[in-house]
Coordinates of C-alpha atoms in Angstrom, one line a residue:
M216 CA 140.8 152.0 66.7
K217 CA 138.9 148.9 67.5
R218 CA 137.9 148.7 71.1
I219 CA 140.6 147.0 73.2
I220 CA 139.1 144.6 75.7
P221 CA 139.9 141.3 77.5
V222 CA 137.9 138.4 76.0
I223 CA 135.7 137.2 78.8
V224 CA 132.4 135.4 79.4
F225 CA 130.2 138.3 80.3
C226 CA 126.7 138.1 78.9
V227 CA 123.1 137.7 80.1
T228 CA 121.4 134.9 78.4
T229 CA 117.8 135.1 77.2
I230 CA 115.5 135.5 80.2
G231 CA 112.5 137.3 78.8
Y232 CA 110.3 134.2 78.6
I233 CA 110.8 133.4 82.3
L234 CA 107.8 134.5 84.3
A235 CA 106.7 136.9 81.5
Q236 CA 103.3 137.3 83.2
N237 CA 102.5 140.8 82.1
T238 CA 103.4 143.6 79.8
F239 CA 106.0 145.0 82.1
D240 CA 107.7 141.6 82.5
K241 CA 107.9 141.4 78.7
R242 CA 109.2 144.9 78.3
V243 CA 111.9 144.4 80.9
G244 CA 112.8 141.0 79.6
N245 CA 113.3 142.4 76.1
A246 CA 115.4 145.3 77.3
L247 CA 117.6 142.9 79.3
N248 CA 118.0 140.5 76.3
N249 CA 119.0 143.4 73.9
S250 CA 121.3 145.2 76.4
E251 CA 119.2 148.3 76.0
W252 CA 120.0 149.9 79.4
F253 CA 118.1 153.2 79.0
E254 CA 115.0 151.3 77.8
L255 CA 115.4 149.0 80.8
R256 CA 115.5 152.1 83.1
D257 CA 112.3 153.4 81.6
A258 CA 110.6 150.0 81.7
Y259 CA 111.6 149.4 85.3
N260 CA 110.5 152.8 86.5
A261 CA 107.1 152.4 84.7
G262 CA 106.3 149.0 86.1
K263 CA 108.6 148.1 89.0
D264 CA 105.6 147.5 91.3
S265 CA 104.1 145.0 88.9
L266 CA 107.3 143.0 87.9
S267 CA 107.8 139.4 88.9
P268 CA 110.3 139.1 91.8
M269 CA 113.1 137.6 89.7
L270 CA 112.9 140.1 86.8
K271 CA 112.6 143.0 89.3
T272 CA 115.9 141.9 91.0
F273 CA 117.6 141.1 87.7
A274 CA 116.7 144.6 86.4
E275 CA 117.9 146.3 89.6
S276 CA 121.2 144.4 89.4
M277 CA 121.8 145.5 85.8
L278 CA 120.7 149.1 86.3
A279 CA 122.9 149.5 89.4
Y280 CA 125.9 148.0 87.5
N281 CA 125.5 149.9 84.3
F282 CA 124.8 153.3 86.0
N283 CA 127.8 153.0 88.4
R284 CA 125.9 152.5 91.7
N285 CA 128.4 150.1 93.0
Y286 CA 127.2 149.2 96.5
E287 CA 123.6 148.9 95.3
A288 CA 124.9 146.6 92.5
C289 CA 126.6 144.2 94.9
R290 CA 123.5 144.0 97.1
A291 CA 121.2 143.3 94.2
I292 CA 123.5 140.7 92.6
D293 CA 123.8 138.9 95.9
H294 CA 120.0 138.9 96.3
L295 CA 119.5 137.7 92.7
V296 CA 122.0 134.8 93.1
R297 CA 120.8 133.8 96.5
E298 CA 117.1 133.9 95.8
H299 CA 116.7 133.2 92.1
Q300 CA 119.6 131.1 90.9
A301 CA 117.4 128.2 89.8
E302 CA 115.3 130.6 87.7
I303 CA 118.1 132.4 86.0
G304 CA 120.3 129.4 85.3
A305 CA 124.0 128.6 85.9
G306 CA 125.3 130.7 83.0
N307 CA 123.6 133.8 84.3
V308 CA 124.8 133.0 87.9
M309 CA 128.4 132.9 86.6
S310 CA 128.0 136.1 84.6
M311 CA 126.4 138.0 87.5
L312 CA 129.2 137.0 89.8
F313 CA 131.7 138.1 87.3
M314 CA 129.8 141.4 87.2
K315 CA 130.1 141.6 91.0
S316 CA 133.9 141.1 90.7
T317 CA 134.0 143.9 88.2
V318 CA 132.1 146.2 90.5
L319 CA 134.5 145.4 93.4
K320 CA 137.4 146.1 91.1
R321 CA 135.9 149.5 90.3
M322 CA 135.7 150.1 94.1
G323 CA 139.4 149.2 94.5
K324 CA 138.5 146.0 96.5
Y325 CA 140.8 143.6 94.6
T326 CA 141.0 141.0 97.4
E327 CA 137.2 140.7 97.5
A328 CA 137.0 140.6 93.7
A329 CA 139.5 137.8 93.5
A330 CA 137.6 135.9 96.2
V331 CA 134.4 136.0 94.2
L332 CA 136.0 134.7 91.0
N333 CA 137.9 132.0 92.8
A334 CA 134.7 130.8 94.5
V335 CA 133.0 130.7 91.0
Y336 CA 135.9 128.6 89.7
E337 CA 135.7 126.1 92.6
A338 CA 131.9 125.8 92.5
F339 CA 131.6 125.3 88.8
E340 CA 134.8 123.4 87.9
P341 CA 133.0 120.0 87.9
Y342 CA 130.2 121.3 85.5
V343 CA 131.6 123.9 83.1
D344 CA 134.2 123.6 80.3
S345 CA 137.7 124.5 81.2
V346 CA 138.1 127.3 78.6
S347 CA 135.3 129.3 80.2
L348 CA 136.5 128.7 83.7
S349 CA 140.1 129.5 82.9
M350 CA 139.1 133.1 82.3
Y351 CA 137.6 133.4 85.8
Q352 CA 140.8 131.8 87.2
A353 CA 143.0 134.2 85.2
F354 CA 141.2 137.3 86.4
G355 CA 141.1 136.0 89.9
K356 CA 144.9 135.7 89.9
Q357 CA 145.3 139.1 88.3
Y358 CA 143.2 140.7 91.1
E359 CA 145.2 138.8 93.7
T360 CA 148.3 140.4 92.3
L361 CA 146.9 143.9 92.2
A362 CA 145.7 143.5 95.8
K363 CA 149.3 143.6 96.8
Y364 CA 149.6 147.2 95.6
D365 CA 148.6 150.1 97.7
G366 CA 146.1 152.4 95.9
V367 CA 145.7 151.0 92.4
N368 CA 144.8 153.7 89.9
E369 CA 144.8 156.3 92.7
V370 CA 144.7 159.8 91.4
T371 CA 146.2 162.9 93.1
V372 CA 146.2 166.5 91.9
S373 CA 148.8 169.0 93.0
D374 CA 146.6 172.1 92.6
D375 CA 142.9 173.0 92.9
E376 CA 142.2 171.5 89.5
G377 CA 144.1 168.9 87.5
V378 CA 145.4 169.9 84.1
V379 CA 146.7 167.3 81.7
P380 CA 148.1 169.0 78.6
F381 CA 147.7 167.1 75.3
R382 CA 148.6 167.7 71.7
L383 CA 146.8 166.5 68.6
D384 CA 149.1 164.5 66.3
S385 CA 148.4 163.8 62.7
I386 CA 148.8 160.0 62.1
G387 CA 148.4 157.6 59.2
R388 CA 148.9 157.7 55.5
I389 CA 148.9 160.9 53.6
G390 CA 145.4 161.6 52.3
K391 CA 144.0 159.3 55.0
R392 CA 145.4 160.9 58.1
G393 CA 143.6 160.9 61.4
V394 CA 144.2 162.6 64.7
A395 CA 145.4 161.1 68.0
M396 CA 145.3 162.7 71.5
M397 CA 148.9 162.4 72.8
I398 CA 149.7 163.2 76.4
P399 CA 153.3 164.0 77.2
S400 CA 153.9 162.0 80.5
K401 CA 156.5 160.6 82.8
V402 CA 156.1 156.9 83.6
N403 CA 158.3 155.7 86.5
G404 CA 160.3 158.9 86.0
M405 CA 160.9 158.4 82.3
E406 CA 159.4 160.5 79.5
Q407 CA 156.7 158.7 77.5
D408 CA 153.9 159.9 75.2
I409 CA 150.6 158.3 75.9
V410 CA 147.5 158.0 73.7
F411 CA 144.3 158.9 75.4
D412 CA 141.7 156.5 74.1
S413 CA 138.2 156.6 75.6
G414 CA 137.3 153.6 73.5
A415 CA 139.9 151.3 75.1
G416 CA 138.4 149.1 77.7
V417 CA 141.8 148.6 79.3
N418 CA 145.2 150.4 79.4
V419 CA 147.7 148.9 76.9
V420 CA 151.5 149.1 76.7
S421 CA 153.8 147.6 74.1
V422 CA 156.3 144.9 75.0
Y423 CA 159.1 147.3 74.2
A424 CA 157.8 150.2 76.3
A425 CA 157.0 147.9 79.3
K426 CA 160.7 146.9 79.4
R427 CA 162.1 150.4 78.8
L428 CA 159.9 151.9 81.5
G429 CA 160.6 149.2 84.1
L430 CA 157.0 148.2 84.6
D431 CA 156.3 145.3 87.0
T432 CA 155.2 142.5 84.5
Y433 CA 153.2 139.4 85.2
S434 CA 152.1 136.6 82.9
I435 CA 148.3 135.9 82.5
D436 CA 146.3 133.6 80.3
T437 CA 143.6 136.0 79.3
Q438 CA 143.1 136.7 75.6
M439 CA 142.8 140.3 74.3
R440 CA 140.7 141.6 71.3
G441 CA 141.6 144.8 69.5
F442 CA 145.2 144.0 68.6
G443 CA 144.2 140.8 66.9
M444 CA 143.7 137.9 69.3
Q445 CA 146.7 137.7 71.7
Q446 CA 147.6 136.0 74.9
G447 CA 148.5 138.8 77.2
A448 CA 150.7 139.7 80.1
F449 CA 149.8 142.6 82.4
A450 CA 152.1 145.1 84.0
V451 CA 151.9 147.8 86.6
A452 CA 153.4 151.3 86.3
K453 CA 154.1 152.5 89.8
E454 CA 153.8 156.2 88.9
L455 CA 152.3 158.0 85.9
V456 CA 152.6 161.8 85.9
M457 CA 150.6 163.8 83.4
G458 CA 150.8 167.6 83.9
N459 CA 149.9 168.1 87.6
V460 CA 147.9 164.8 87.8
T461 CA 149.6 161.7 89.2
M462 CA 148.3 158.2 89.0
K463 CA 149.7 155.5 91.2
N464 CA 150.0 151.8 90.5
V465 CA 148.4 151.8 87.1
P466 CA 147.7 148.4 85.4
F467 CA 148.4 147.9 81.7
Y468 CA 148.0 144.9 79.4
V469 CA 151.2 144.2 77.6
M470 CA 150.6 143.6 73.9
D471 CA 152.6 143.2 70.7
I472 CA 151.3 146.2 68.8
S473 CA 153.0 145.2 65.5
S474 CA 150.7 144.1 62.6
G475 CA 153.4 142.4 60.6
V476 CA 152.7 144.7 57.7
D477 CA 155.5 147.3 57.3
S478 CA 153.3 149.8 55.6
I479 CA 151.1 149.9 58.7
D480 CA 153.7 149.5 61.4
V481 CA 155.5 152.7 60.4
Y482 CA 152.4 154.5 61.7
M483 CA 152.0 152.5 64.9
Q484 CA 154.7 154.0 67.1
H485 CA 152.1 156.3 68.8
L486 CA 150.5 153.2 70.3
D487 CA 153.4 152.3 72.6
M488 CA 151.2 153.3 75.5
I489 CA 147.4 153.7 75.7
L490 CA 145.4 155.1 78.6
G491 CA 141.7 154.1 78.4
V492 CA 138.6 153.7 80.4
E493 CA 140.6 153.0 83.6
F494 CA 141.5 156.7 83.8
I495 CA 137.8 157.7 83.3
N496 CA 136.8 155.3 86.1
S497 CA 139.4 156.8 88.4
V498 CA 138.1 160.4 88.4
K499 CA 134.6 161.6 89.1
E500 CA 134.7 164.1 86.2
F501 CA 137.0 165.4 83.5
H502 CA 136.7 167.8 80.6
I503 CA 138.4 167.4 77.3
D504 CA 139.0 171.1 76.7
F505 CA 140.1 171.7 73.1
E506 CA 140.5 175.4 73.6
R507 CA 143.1 174.8 76.4
S508 CA 144.5 171.6 74.8
A509 CA 144.1 169.9 78.1
I510 CA 142.2 167.3 80.0
V511 CA 140.9 169.1 83.1
V512 CA 139.9 167.5 86.3
P513 CA 137.8 170.2 88.0
K514 CA 137.8 170.9 91.7
E515 CA 134.0 170.7 91.9
T516 CA 131.9 168.5 89.7
I517 CA 128.9 169.4 87.7
T518 CA 125.6 168.1 89.1
L519 CA 122.6 167.1 86.9
E520 CA 119.8 169.5 86.8
T521 CA 116.6 168.5 88.7
G522 CA 114.6 166.2 86.5
T523 CA 117.5 165.4 84.1
L524 CA 118.5 161.8 83.8
S525 CA 121.9 160.2 83.1
N526 CA 122.8 159.7 79.5
M527 CA 125.9 157.5 79.9
C528 CA 126.1 153.9 81.0
Y529 CA 128.5 151.0 81.1
N530 CA 128.2 148.1 78.6
G531 CA 130.0 144.9 79.3
A532 CA 133.0 144.8 81.6
N533 CA 134.5 148.2 80.8
G534 CA 132.9 150.0 77.9
L535 CA 130.9 153.3 78.1
L536 CA 127.9 154.1 75.9
V537 CA 125.9 157.3 75.5
N538 CA 122.2 157.6 75.0
A539 CA 121.9 159.8 71.8
K540 CA 119.5 160.5 69.0
I541 CA 120.3 159.4 65.4
E542 CA 117.9 161.2 63.1
G543 CA 115.5 161.6 66.0
E544 CA 115.6 157.9 67.2
H545 CA 117.1 157.1 70.6
H546 CA 120.1 154.8 70.3
L547 CA 123.2 153.9 72.3
I548 CA 126.4 155.1 70.7
H549 CA 130.1 154.9 71.5
L550 CA 132.5 157.9 71.8
D551 CA 136.0 156.9 70.9
T552 CA 139.0 159.3 71.1
G553 CA 141.1 156.5 69.8
A554 CA 139.2 156.3 66.5
S555 CA 139.8 158.7 63.6
T556 CA 136.6 158.1 61.7
E557 CA 132.9 157.7 62.4
V558 CA 130.7 154.8 61.5
L559 CA 127.1 153.6 61.9
T560 CA 127.3 150.0 62.9
D561 CA 125.6 146.9 61.5
K562 CA 123.2 147.2 64.4
F563 CA 121.9 150.5 62.9
Y564 CA 122.0 149.0 59.4
A565 CA 119.8 146.1 60.6
L566 CA 117.0 148.6 61.5
H567 CA 117.1 150.5 58.3
S568 CA 118.6 148.0 55.7
D569 CA 115.8 148.4 53.1
S570 CA 115.9 152.1 53.1
I571 CA 119.8 152.3 53.1
A572 CA 120.2 149.7 50.4
S573 CA 117.7 151.4 48.2
N574 CA 118.9 155.0 48.6
C575 CA 122.6 154.9 49.4
A576 CA 125.7 154.2 47.3
S577 CA 127.6 151.0 48.4
T578 CA 131.2 151.6 49.5
T579 CA 134.0 150.1 51.6
M580 CA 136.1 151.3 54.5
R581 CA 139.7 150.3 55.0
M582 CA 140.5 150.0 58.7
A583 CA 144.1 149.6 59.8
G584 CA 145.4 148.9 63.3
A585 CA 147.8 146.8 65.3
G586 CA 145.8 143.7 64.5
G587 CA 146.3 144.3 60.7
I588 CA 144.1 145.5 57.9
S589 CA 140.4 144.9 57.5
I590 CA 138.1 146.0 54.7
E591 CA 134.5 146.7 55.7
D592 CA 131.6 146.6 53.3
G593 CA 128.9 149.2 53.7
Y594 CA 127.0 152.2 52.4
D595 CA 127.5 156.0 52.3
L596 CA 124.7 157.7 54.2
K597 CA 124.4 161.5 53.6
N598 CA 123.4 164.2 56.0
V599 CA 123.0 162.3 59.3
T600 CA 122.1 164.3 62.4
I601 CA 123.3 162.9 65.8
S602 CA 122.3 164.7 69.0
I603 CA 123.7 164.2 72.5
G604 CA 121.5 166.1 75.0
D605 CA 120.3 169.2 73.2
V606 CA 123.5 169.5 71.0
P607 CA 123.0 168.2 67.5
Y608 CA 125.7 167.8 64.8
T609 CA 125.0 166.9 61.2
F610 CA 127.5 164.7 59.4
P611 CA 127.7 165.4 55.6
S612 CA 128.5 161.7 55.2
L613 CA 128.7 158.6 57.4
F614 CA 129.8 155.1 56.6
V615 CA 127.2 152.4 57.5
S616 CA 128.7 149.0 58.1
I617 CA 126.9 145.9 56.8
A618 CA 128.8 143.6 59.2
G619 CA 132.0 143.4 61.1
I620 CA 131.9 146.3 63.5
E621 CA 131.7 145.2 67.1
R622 CA 128.2 145.2 68.4
D623 CA 129.2 146.4 71.8
L624 CA 129.9 149.7 70.2
G625 CA 126.1 150.3 70.0
Y626 CA 124.6 151.9 66.9
A627 CA 127.5 154.2 66.1
N628 CA 131.1 154.8 66.9
L629 CA 132.2 158.4 66.8
G630 CA 135.9 159.3 66.8
M631 CA 138.1 162.4 66.9
D632 CA 136.6 164.1 63.9
Y633 CA 133.4 164.3 65.9
F634 CA 135.1 165.4 69.2
L635 CA 136.8 168.3 67.3
Q636 CA 133.5 169.8 66.4
F637 CA 133.1 171.0 70.1
S638 CA 135.1 173.3 72.4
K639 CA 134.7 170.9 75.3
V640 CA 133.5 167.4 76.0
I641 CA 132.6 166.7 79.6
Y642 CA 132.5 163.2 81.2
N643 CA 131.0 162.7 84.6
T644 CA 131.1 159.1 86.1
E645 CA 129.4 160.1 89.4
D646 CA 126.1 161.0 87.8
M647 CA 127.0 159.1 84.5
F648 CA 126.6 161.7 81.8
V649 CA 128.4 163.3 78.9
K650 CA 127.9 166.9 78.0
L651 CA 129.0 168.7 74.8
V652 CA 129.9 172.4 74.8
P653 CA 129.6 173.9 71.3
K654 CA 132.3 176.1 69.9

């Protein structure tokens, strides 16, 4: 499934040339410009005492944000905007303040998040086009609404460990079937199957399911990408019960999941409700345990071994990327339980285009989803080894996209076929790492 995200202005414009006085400035600037957060971490650690003041603070802001150090992120962003706004420019000021609002949202501080966005709207209204500013206004109103709820996305577990049973459903056309993780749940007391989609930047509910389940629904102006381009509404489920885990006041974007193509829509019923990164953000750690057919929220979290660094980071407003090795080269990749297939993106192709075009057979990939059908051109690359941590897996064949795959997926998007090669996949958002447990 293509990643489901709200369409927002959330980017850092080119800043590498500013005060690029030494090698460390240039290295940090390049990492910022290319959204290479692990390279930024390495560059910052190597030269933080030699960096120019603006780039040092900019790097600290992005590192704190992307590695989930929320209080530190707020302090660094405030310092950057207060001391260096003339150097970074108005566009970056707006983006950094939007980032601060996202951090406050992660912390459950919706009133403060709304106040930041409303202040941006008021300050920049005379100078910035109305389309860009409308997004800040829309998210501000959404956060103001969520601030009225007590404990948004609050998770409680009735026993020592949380156990969310799931089943693996076969979906799609015969001969092209994929696998979806379906969680039998109760939403506002009514039975509802939910897809667990680690690639979805937001939770999604169909128009039909939102009405049937009695969700509190509010209109918004924000556009959504992933189900075509749609104007959305958002809704709040007051209670979501999955096994012995309960989530309270869970926000969903209300979307029309139909594609208008009957041959596709017959397979779309499993998408009535999608639980995405919002769940991941709400727990410190969870294990996708394929031997138990359950998502497990442990009583005690795993801690990183001394000297071991995080291998997971945020990218953009809600996405998560993992630092992996593709054929021995370090690259950011996207792990997506909502996808059935695996692809190397056009970003990977751009690095190796000559070799791939010379040695691989050209092919196409047919991608179907709620937004309709797309045909991607690319190549068939054989025997590709991807490693996360010290756990490698060799794909007999991987599709390499020439263009069209979203760049915020990093260099690869790995779906359920990949997850099923392991007995357990562990996510930890406290220390920001993913760990694979082989079968």
